[in-house]
Coordinates of N, CA and C in Angstrom, one line a residue:
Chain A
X22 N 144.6 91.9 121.8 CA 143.4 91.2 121.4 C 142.2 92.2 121.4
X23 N 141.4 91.9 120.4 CA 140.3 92.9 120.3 C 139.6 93.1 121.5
X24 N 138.8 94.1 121.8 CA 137.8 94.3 122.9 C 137.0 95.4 123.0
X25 N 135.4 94.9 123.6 CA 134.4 95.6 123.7 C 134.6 96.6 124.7
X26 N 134.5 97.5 124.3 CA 134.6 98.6 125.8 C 133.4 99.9 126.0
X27 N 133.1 100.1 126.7 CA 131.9 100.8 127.3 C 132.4 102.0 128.1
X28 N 131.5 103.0 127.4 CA 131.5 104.3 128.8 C 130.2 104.6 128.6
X29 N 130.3 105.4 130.4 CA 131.1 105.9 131.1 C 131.2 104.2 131.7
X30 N 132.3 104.5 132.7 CA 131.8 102.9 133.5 C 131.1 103.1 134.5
X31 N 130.3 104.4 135.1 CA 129.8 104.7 135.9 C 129.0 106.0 135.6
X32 N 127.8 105.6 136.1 CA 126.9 106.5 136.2 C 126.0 106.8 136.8
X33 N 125.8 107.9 137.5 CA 124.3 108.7 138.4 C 124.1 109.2 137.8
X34 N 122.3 109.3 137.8 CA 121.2 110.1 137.4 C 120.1 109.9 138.4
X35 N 119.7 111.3 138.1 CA 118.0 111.4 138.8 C 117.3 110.7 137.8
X36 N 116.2 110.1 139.0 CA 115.0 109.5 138.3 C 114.6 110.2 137.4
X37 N 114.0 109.8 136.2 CA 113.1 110.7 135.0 C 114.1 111.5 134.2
X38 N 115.5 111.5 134.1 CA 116.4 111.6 133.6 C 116.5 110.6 132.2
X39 N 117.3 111.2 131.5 CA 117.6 110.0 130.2 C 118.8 109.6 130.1
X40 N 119.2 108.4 130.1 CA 121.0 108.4 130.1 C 121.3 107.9 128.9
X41 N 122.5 107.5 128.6 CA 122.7 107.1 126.7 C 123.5 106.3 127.5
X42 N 123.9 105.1 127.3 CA 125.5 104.4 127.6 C 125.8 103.8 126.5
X43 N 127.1 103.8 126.4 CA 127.6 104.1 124.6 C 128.4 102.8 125.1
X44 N 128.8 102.3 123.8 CA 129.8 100.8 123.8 C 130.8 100.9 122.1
X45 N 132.2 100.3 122.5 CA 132.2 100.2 120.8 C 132.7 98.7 121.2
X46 N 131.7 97.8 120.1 CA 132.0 96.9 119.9 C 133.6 96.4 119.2
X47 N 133.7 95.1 118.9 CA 134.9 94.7 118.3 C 134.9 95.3 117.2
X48 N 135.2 95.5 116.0 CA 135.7 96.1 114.8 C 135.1 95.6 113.9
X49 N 135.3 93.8 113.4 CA 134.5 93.3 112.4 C 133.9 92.7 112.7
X50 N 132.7 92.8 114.0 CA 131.7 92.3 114.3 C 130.3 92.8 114.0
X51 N 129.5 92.0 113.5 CA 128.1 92.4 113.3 C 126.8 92.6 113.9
X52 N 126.7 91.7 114.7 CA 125.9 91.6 115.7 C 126.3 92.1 117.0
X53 N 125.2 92.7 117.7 CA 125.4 93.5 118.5 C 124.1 93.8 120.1
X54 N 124.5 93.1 121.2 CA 123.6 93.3 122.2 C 123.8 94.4 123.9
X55 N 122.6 93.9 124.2 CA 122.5 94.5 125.4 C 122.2 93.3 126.4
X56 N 123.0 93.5 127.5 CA 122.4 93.0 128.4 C 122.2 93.9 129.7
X57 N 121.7 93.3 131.2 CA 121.8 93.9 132.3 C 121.8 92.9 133.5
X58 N 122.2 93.7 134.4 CA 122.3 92.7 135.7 C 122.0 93.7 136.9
X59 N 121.1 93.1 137.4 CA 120.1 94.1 138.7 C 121.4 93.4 139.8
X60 N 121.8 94.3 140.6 CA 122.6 93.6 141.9 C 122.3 92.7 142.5
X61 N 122.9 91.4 142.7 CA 122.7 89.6 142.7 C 121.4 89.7 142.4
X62 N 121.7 89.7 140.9 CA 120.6 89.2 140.2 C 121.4 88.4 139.1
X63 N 120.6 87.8 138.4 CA 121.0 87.2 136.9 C 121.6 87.8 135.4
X64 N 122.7 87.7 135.3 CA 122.2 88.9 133.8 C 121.2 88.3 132.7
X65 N 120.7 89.3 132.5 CA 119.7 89.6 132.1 C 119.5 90.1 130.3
X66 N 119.2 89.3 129.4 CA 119.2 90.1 127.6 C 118.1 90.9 127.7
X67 N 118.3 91.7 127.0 CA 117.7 93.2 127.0 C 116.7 93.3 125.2
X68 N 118.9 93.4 124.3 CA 118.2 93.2 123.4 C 119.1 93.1 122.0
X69 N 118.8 92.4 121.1 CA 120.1 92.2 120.0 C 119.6 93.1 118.8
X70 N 120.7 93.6 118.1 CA 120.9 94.4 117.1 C 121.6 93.9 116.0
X71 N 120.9 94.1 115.0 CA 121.8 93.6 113.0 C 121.8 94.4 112.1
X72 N 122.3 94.9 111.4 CA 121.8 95.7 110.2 C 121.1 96.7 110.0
X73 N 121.5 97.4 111.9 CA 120.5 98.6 111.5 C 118.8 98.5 112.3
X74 N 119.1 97.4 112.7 CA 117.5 96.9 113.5 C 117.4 95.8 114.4
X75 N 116.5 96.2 114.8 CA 116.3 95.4 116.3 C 116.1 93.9 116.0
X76 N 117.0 93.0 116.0 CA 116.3 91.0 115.8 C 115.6 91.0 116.9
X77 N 116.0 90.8 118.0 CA 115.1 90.4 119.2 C 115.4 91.1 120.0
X78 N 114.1 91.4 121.0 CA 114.1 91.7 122.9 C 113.3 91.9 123.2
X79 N 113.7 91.5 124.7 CA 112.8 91.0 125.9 C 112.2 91.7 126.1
X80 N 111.0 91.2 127.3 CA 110.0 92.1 128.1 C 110.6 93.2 128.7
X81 N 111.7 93.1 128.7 CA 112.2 94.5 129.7 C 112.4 95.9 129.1
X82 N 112.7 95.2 127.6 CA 113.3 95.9 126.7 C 111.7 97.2 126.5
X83 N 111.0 97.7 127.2 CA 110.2 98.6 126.6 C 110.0 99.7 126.0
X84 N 109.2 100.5 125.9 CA 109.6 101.4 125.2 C 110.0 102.7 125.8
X85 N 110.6 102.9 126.7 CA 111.4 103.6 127.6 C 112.9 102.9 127.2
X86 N 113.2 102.0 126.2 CA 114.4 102.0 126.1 C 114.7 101.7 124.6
X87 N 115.5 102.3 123.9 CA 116.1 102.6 122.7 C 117.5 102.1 122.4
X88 N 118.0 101.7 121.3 CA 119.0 101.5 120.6 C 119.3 101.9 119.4
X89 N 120.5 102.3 118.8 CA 120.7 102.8 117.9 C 123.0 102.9 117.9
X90 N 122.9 102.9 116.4 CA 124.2 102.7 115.5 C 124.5 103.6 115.2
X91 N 124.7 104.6 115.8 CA 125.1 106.3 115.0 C 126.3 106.2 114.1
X92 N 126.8 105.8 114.1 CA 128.1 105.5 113.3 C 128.3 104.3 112.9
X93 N 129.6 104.0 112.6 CA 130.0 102.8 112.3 C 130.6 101.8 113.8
X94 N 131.0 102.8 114.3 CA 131.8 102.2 115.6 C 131.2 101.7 116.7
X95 N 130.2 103.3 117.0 CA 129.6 103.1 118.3 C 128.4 102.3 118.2
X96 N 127.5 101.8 119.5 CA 126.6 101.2 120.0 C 126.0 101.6 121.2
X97 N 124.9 102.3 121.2 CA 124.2 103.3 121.7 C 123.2 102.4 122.8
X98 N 122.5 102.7 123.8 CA 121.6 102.0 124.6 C 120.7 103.3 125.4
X99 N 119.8 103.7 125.2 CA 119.3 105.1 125.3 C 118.6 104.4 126.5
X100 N 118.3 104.6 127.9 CA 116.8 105.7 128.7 C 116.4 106.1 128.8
X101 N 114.9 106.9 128.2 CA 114.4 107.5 128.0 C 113.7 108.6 129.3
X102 N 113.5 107.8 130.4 CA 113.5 108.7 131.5 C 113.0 107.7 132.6
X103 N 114.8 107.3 132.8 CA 115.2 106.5 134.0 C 114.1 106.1 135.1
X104 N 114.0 104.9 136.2 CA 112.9 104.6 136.9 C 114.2 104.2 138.2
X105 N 114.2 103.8 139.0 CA 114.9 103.7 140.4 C 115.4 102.1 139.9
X106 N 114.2 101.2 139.4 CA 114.6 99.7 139.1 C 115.5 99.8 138.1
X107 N 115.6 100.8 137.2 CA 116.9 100.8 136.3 C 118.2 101.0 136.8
X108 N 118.6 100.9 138.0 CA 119.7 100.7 138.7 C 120.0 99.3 138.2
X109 N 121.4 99.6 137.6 CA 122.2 97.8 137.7 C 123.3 98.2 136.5
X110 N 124.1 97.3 136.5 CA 125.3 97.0 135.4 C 125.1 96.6 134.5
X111 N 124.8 97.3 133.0 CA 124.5 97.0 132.0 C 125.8 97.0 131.0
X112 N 125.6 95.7 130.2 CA 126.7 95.3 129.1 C 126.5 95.2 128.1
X113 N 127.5 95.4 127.2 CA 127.4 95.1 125.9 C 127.9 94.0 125.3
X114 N 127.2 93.5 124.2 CA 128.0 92.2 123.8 C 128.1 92.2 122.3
X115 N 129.3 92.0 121.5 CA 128.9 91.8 120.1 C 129.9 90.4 119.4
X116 N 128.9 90.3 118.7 CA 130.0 88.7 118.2 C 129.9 89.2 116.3
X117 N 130.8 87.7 115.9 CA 131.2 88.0 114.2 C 129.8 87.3 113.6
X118 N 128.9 86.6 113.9 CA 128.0 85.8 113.7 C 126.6 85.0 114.4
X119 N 126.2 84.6 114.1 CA 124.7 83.8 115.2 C 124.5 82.4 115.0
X120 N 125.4 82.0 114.8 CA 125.2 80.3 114.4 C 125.4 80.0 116.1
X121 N 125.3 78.8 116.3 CA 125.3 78.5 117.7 C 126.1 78.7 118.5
X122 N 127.6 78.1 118.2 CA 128.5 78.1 118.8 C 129.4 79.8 118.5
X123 N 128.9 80.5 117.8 CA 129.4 82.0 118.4 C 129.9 82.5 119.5
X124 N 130.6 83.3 119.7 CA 131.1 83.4 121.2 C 130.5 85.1 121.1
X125 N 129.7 85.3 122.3 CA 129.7 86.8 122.5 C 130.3 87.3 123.5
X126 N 130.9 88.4 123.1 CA 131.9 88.8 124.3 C 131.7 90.4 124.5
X127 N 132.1 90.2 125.9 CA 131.3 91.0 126.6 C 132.3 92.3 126.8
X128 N 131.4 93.7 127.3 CA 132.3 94.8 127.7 C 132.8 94.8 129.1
X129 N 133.3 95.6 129.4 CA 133.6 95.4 131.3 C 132.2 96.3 131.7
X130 N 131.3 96.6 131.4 CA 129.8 97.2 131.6 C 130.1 98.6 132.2
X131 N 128.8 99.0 132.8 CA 128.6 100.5 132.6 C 127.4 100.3 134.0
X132 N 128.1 101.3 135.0 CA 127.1 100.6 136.2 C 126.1 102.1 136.6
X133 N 125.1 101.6 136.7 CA 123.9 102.8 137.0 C 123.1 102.8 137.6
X134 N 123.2 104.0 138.3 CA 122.9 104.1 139.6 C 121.2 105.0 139.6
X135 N 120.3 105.0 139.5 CA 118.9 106.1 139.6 C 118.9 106.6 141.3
X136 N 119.0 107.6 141.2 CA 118.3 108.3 142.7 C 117.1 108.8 142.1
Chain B
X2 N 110.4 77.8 128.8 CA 111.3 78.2 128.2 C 112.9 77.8 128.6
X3 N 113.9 78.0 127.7 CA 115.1 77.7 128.4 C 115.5 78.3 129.5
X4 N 116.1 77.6 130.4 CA 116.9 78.2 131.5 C 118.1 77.2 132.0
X5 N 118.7 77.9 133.0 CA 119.5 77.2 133.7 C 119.6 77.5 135.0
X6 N 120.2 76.4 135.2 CA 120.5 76.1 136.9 C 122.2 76.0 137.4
X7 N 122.5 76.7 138.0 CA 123.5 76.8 139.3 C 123.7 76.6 140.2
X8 N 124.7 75.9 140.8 CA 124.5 76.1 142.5 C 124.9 77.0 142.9
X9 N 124.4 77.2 144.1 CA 124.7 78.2 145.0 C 125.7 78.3 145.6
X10 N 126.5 79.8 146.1 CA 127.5 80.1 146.4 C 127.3 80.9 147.4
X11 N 128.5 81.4 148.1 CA 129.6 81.3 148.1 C 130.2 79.8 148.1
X12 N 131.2 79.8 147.1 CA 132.2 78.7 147.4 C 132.9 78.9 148.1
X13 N 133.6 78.6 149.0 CA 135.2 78.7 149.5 C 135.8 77.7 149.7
X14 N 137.3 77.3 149.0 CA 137.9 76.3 148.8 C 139.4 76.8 149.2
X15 N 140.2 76.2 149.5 CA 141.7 76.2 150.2 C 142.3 76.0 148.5
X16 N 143.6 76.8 148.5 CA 144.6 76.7 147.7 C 144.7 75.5 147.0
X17 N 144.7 75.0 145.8 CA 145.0 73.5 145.6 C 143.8 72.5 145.4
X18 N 143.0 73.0 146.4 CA 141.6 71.9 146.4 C 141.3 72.0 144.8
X19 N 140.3 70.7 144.8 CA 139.6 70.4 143.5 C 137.8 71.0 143.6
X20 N 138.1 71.2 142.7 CA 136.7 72.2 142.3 C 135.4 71.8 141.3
X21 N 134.2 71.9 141.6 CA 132.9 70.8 140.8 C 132.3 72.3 141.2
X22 N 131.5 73.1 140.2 CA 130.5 73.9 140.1 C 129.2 72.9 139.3
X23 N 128.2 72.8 140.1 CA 127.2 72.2 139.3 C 126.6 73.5 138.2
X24 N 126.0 72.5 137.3 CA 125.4 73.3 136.4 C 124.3 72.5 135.7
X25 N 123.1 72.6 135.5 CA 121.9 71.9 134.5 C 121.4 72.6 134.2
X26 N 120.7 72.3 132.6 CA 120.2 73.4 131.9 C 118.7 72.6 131.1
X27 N 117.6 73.5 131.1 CA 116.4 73.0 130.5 C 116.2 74.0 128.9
X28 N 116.1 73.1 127.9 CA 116.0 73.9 126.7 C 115.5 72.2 125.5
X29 N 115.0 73.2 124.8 CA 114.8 72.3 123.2 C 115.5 72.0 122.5
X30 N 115.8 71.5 121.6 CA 116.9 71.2 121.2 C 118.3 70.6 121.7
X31 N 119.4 71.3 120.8 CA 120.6 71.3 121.1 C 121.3 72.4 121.5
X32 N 121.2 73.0 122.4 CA 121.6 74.4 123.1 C 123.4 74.1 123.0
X33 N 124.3 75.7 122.7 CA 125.7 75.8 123.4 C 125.6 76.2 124.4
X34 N 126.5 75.3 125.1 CA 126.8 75.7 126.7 C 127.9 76.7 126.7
X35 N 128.3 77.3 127.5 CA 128.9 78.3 127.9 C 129.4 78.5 129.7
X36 N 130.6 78.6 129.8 CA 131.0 79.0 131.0 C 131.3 80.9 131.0
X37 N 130.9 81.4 131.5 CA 131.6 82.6 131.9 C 132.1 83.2 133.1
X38 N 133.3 84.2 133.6 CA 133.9 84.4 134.6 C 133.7 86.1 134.4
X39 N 133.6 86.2 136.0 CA 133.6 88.0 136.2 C 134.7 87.9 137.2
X40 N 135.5 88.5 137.1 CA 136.8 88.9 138.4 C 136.4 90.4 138.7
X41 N 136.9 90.8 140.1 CA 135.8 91.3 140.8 C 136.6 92.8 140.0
X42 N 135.7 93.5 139.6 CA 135.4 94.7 139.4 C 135.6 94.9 137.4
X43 N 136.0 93.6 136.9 CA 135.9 93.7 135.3 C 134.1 93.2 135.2
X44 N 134.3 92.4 133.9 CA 133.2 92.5 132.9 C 133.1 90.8 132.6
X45 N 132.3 90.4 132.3 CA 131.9 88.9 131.6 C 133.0 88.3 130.5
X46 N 133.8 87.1 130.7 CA 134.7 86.9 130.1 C 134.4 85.3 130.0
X47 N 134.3 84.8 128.3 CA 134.0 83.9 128.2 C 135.3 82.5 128.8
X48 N 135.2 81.5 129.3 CA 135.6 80.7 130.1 C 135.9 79.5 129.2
X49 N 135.2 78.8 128.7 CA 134.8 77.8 127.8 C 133.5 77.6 127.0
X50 N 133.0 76.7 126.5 CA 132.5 76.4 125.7 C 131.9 75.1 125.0
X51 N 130.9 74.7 124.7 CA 130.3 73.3 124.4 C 129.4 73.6 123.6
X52 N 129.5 73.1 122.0 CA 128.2 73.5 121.3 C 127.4 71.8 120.5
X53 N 127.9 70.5 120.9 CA 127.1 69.5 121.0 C 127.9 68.4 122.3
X54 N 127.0 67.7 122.5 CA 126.7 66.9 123.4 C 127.9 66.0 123.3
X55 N 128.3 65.4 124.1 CA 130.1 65.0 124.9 C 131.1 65.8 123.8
X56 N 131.0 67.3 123.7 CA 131.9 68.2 123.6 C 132.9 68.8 125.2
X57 N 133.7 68.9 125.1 CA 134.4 69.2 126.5 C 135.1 70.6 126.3
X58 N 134.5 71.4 127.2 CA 135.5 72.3 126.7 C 136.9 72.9 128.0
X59 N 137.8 73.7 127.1 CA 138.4 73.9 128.6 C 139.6 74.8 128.2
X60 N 139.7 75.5 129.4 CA 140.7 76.5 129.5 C 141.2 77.1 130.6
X61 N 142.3 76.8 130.6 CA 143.1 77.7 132.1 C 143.1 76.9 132.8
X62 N 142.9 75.5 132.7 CA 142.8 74.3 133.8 C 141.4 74.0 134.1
X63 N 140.1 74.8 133.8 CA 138.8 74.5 133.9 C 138.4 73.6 132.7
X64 N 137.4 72.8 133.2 CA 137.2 71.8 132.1 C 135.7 71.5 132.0
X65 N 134.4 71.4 131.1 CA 133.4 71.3 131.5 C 133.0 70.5 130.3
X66 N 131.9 69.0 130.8 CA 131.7 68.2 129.7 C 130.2 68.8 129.1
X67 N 129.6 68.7 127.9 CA 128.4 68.9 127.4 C 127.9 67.4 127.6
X68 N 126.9 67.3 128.6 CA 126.2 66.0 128.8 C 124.7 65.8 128.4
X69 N 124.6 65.3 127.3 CA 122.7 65.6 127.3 C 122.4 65.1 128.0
X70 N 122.1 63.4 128.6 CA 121.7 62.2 128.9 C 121.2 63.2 130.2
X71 N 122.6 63.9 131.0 CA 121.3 65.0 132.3 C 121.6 65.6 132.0
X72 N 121.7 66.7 131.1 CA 121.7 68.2 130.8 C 122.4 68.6 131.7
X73 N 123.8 68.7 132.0 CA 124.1 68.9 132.7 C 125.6 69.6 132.2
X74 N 126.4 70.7 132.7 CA 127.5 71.3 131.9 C 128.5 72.0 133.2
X75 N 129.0 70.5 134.1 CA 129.4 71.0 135.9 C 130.7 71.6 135.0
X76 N 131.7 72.6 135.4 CA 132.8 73.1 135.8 C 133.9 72.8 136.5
X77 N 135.1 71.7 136.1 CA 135.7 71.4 137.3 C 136.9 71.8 137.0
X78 N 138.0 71.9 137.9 CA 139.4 72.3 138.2 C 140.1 71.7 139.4
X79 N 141.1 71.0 138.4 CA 141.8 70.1 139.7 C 142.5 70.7 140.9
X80 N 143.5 72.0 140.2 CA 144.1 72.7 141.4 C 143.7 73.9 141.6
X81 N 142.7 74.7 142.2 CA 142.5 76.0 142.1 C 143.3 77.0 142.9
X82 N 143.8 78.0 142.2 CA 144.8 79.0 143.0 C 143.5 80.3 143.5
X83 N 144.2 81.2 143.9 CA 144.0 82.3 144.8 C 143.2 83.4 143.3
X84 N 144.0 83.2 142.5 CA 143.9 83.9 141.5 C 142.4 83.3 140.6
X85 N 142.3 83.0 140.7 CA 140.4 81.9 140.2 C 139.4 82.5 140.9
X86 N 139.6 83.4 142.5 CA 138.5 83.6 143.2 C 137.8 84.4 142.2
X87 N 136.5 84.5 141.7 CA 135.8 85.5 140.8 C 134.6 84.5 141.0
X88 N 133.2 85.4 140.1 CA 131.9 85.0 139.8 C 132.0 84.1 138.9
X89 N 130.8 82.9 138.7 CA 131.3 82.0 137.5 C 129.7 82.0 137.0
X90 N 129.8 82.1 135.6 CA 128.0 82.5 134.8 C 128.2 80.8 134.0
X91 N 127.1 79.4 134.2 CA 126.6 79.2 133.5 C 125.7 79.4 132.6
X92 N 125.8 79.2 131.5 CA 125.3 79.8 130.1 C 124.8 79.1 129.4
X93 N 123.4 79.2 128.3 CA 123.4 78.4 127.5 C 122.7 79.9 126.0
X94 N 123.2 79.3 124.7 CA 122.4 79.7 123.3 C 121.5 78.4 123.2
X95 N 120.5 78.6 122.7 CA 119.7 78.1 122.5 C 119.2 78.1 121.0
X96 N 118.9 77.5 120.2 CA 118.0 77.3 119.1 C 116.9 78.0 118.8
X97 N 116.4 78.0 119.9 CA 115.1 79.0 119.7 C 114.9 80.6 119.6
X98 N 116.1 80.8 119.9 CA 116.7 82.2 120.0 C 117.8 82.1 119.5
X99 N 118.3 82.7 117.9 CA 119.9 82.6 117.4 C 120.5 84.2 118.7
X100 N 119.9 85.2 119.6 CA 120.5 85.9 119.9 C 120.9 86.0 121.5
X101 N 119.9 85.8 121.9 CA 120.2 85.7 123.5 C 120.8 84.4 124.4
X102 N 121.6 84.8 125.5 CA 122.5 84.4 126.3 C 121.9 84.0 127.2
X103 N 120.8 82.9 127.8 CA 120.7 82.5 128.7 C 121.3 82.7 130.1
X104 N 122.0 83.0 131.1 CA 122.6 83.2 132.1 C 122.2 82.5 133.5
X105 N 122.8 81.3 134.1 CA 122.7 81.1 135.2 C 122.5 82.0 136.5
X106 N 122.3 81.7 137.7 CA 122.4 82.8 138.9 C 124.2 82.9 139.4
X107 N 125.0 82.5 138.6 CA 126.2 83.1 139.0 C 126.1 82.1 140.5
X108 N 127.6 81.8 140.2 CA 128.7 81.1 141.8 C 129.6 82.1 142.4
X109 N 129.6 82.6 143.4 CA 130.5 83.1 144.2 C 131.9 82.3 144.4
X110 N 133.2 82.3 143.7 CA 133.9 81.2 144.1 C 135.1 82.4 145.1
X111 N 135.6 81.8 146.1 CA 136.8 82.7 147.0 C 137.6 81.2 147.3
X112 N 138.9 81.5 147.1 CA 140.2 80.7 147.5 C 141.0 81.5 148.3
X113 N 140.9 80.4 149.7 CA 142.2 81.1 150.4 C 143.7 80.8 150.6
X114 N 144.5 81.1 150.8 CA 146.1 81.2 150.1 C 146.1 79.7 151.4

């Protein structure tokens, strides 16, 4: 069965540091997100991706954080220079569609750690 | 704005017991519901599913009705094994947003043998 998978699945960085966490989505899927989850916290949407451009994201989503399609495959999630609160398990999600009942499915995430 | 609600966890239930995760959700419209499962050290794995109102969805023995009358999308399982202990994500899409996943505060469920 198809699947989303993410690296590294782990990661340390120093604060003020930039990290990239890369994902490749399913194959013929188009749409394409982020999410995050602060430790017992909620997960959290970041931010969704179509065609090359941002559709929506959140307040968290600032400009200390970046996305980008460098290829056809991968799915990129940039930090521009990490903060201590950016510690947590971030995921990727990509589905074939956005009508309601779409299913998005998730990676096994990419967990990060800021000292 | 939309959200949802979960009960709190930890669960812990004996091998076999029957299982009710509450779940209620506030949103506009007609939101899909969504169950999701995290087993301990993977990733978010979609569970079931509800995209209009007395839709039921179900899989693996979990079963969850779409109720608008209370907004309500409980999770239940008649016999739960050992193998079910994991995190459980109520979920909703919503209308007002074709992109984002709403997410509950996650249930703690543990079964012991």
């Amino acid at each position: 069965e198809p699947e989303v998978t993410q690296t590294p699945s782990h990661q340390v960085t120093q604060m003020g540091q930039e990290v990239i966490l890369r994902c490749v989505p399913i194959s013929n899927h188009l749409y394409f997100y982020w999410y995050r989850q602060i430790l017992g916290q909620k997960v959290e949407f970041l931010v969704s991706f179509y065609n090359n451009e941002i559709s929506e994201k959140s307040e968290i989503f600032d400009d200390q954080f970046s996305v980008e399609r460098p290829d056809g495959s991968n799915f990129t999630l940039k930090i521009r220079s990490t903060k201590l609160e950016d510690s947590a398990m971030y995921f990727c999600a990509s589905s074939g569609g956005q009508g309601a009942g779409e299913t998005q499915y998730f990676g096994p995430g990419t967990r990060l750690l800021v000292l | 704005g939309d959200s949802v609600t979960q009960m709190e966890g930890p669960v812990t239930l004996s091998e076999e017991a029957f299982l009710t995760i509450n779940c209620t959700y506030t949103a506009t419209g007609y939101p899909s519901l969504f169950w999701y499962v995290q087993y301990p050290g993977e990733g978010l794995q979609l569970l079931l599913k509800a995209t209009k109102a007395d839709d039921k969805g179900s899989n693996k023995g979990f079963e969850a009705t779409y109720r608008k009358e209370t907004t309500s999308f409980h999770l239940e399982k008649g016999s739960v094994q050992v193998s079910d202990s994991a995190v459980y994500f109520c979920a909703l899409r919503g209308y007002s947003s074709a992109s984002k996943i709403i997410f509950g505060s996650g249930t703690r469920l543990s079964i012991r043998p």
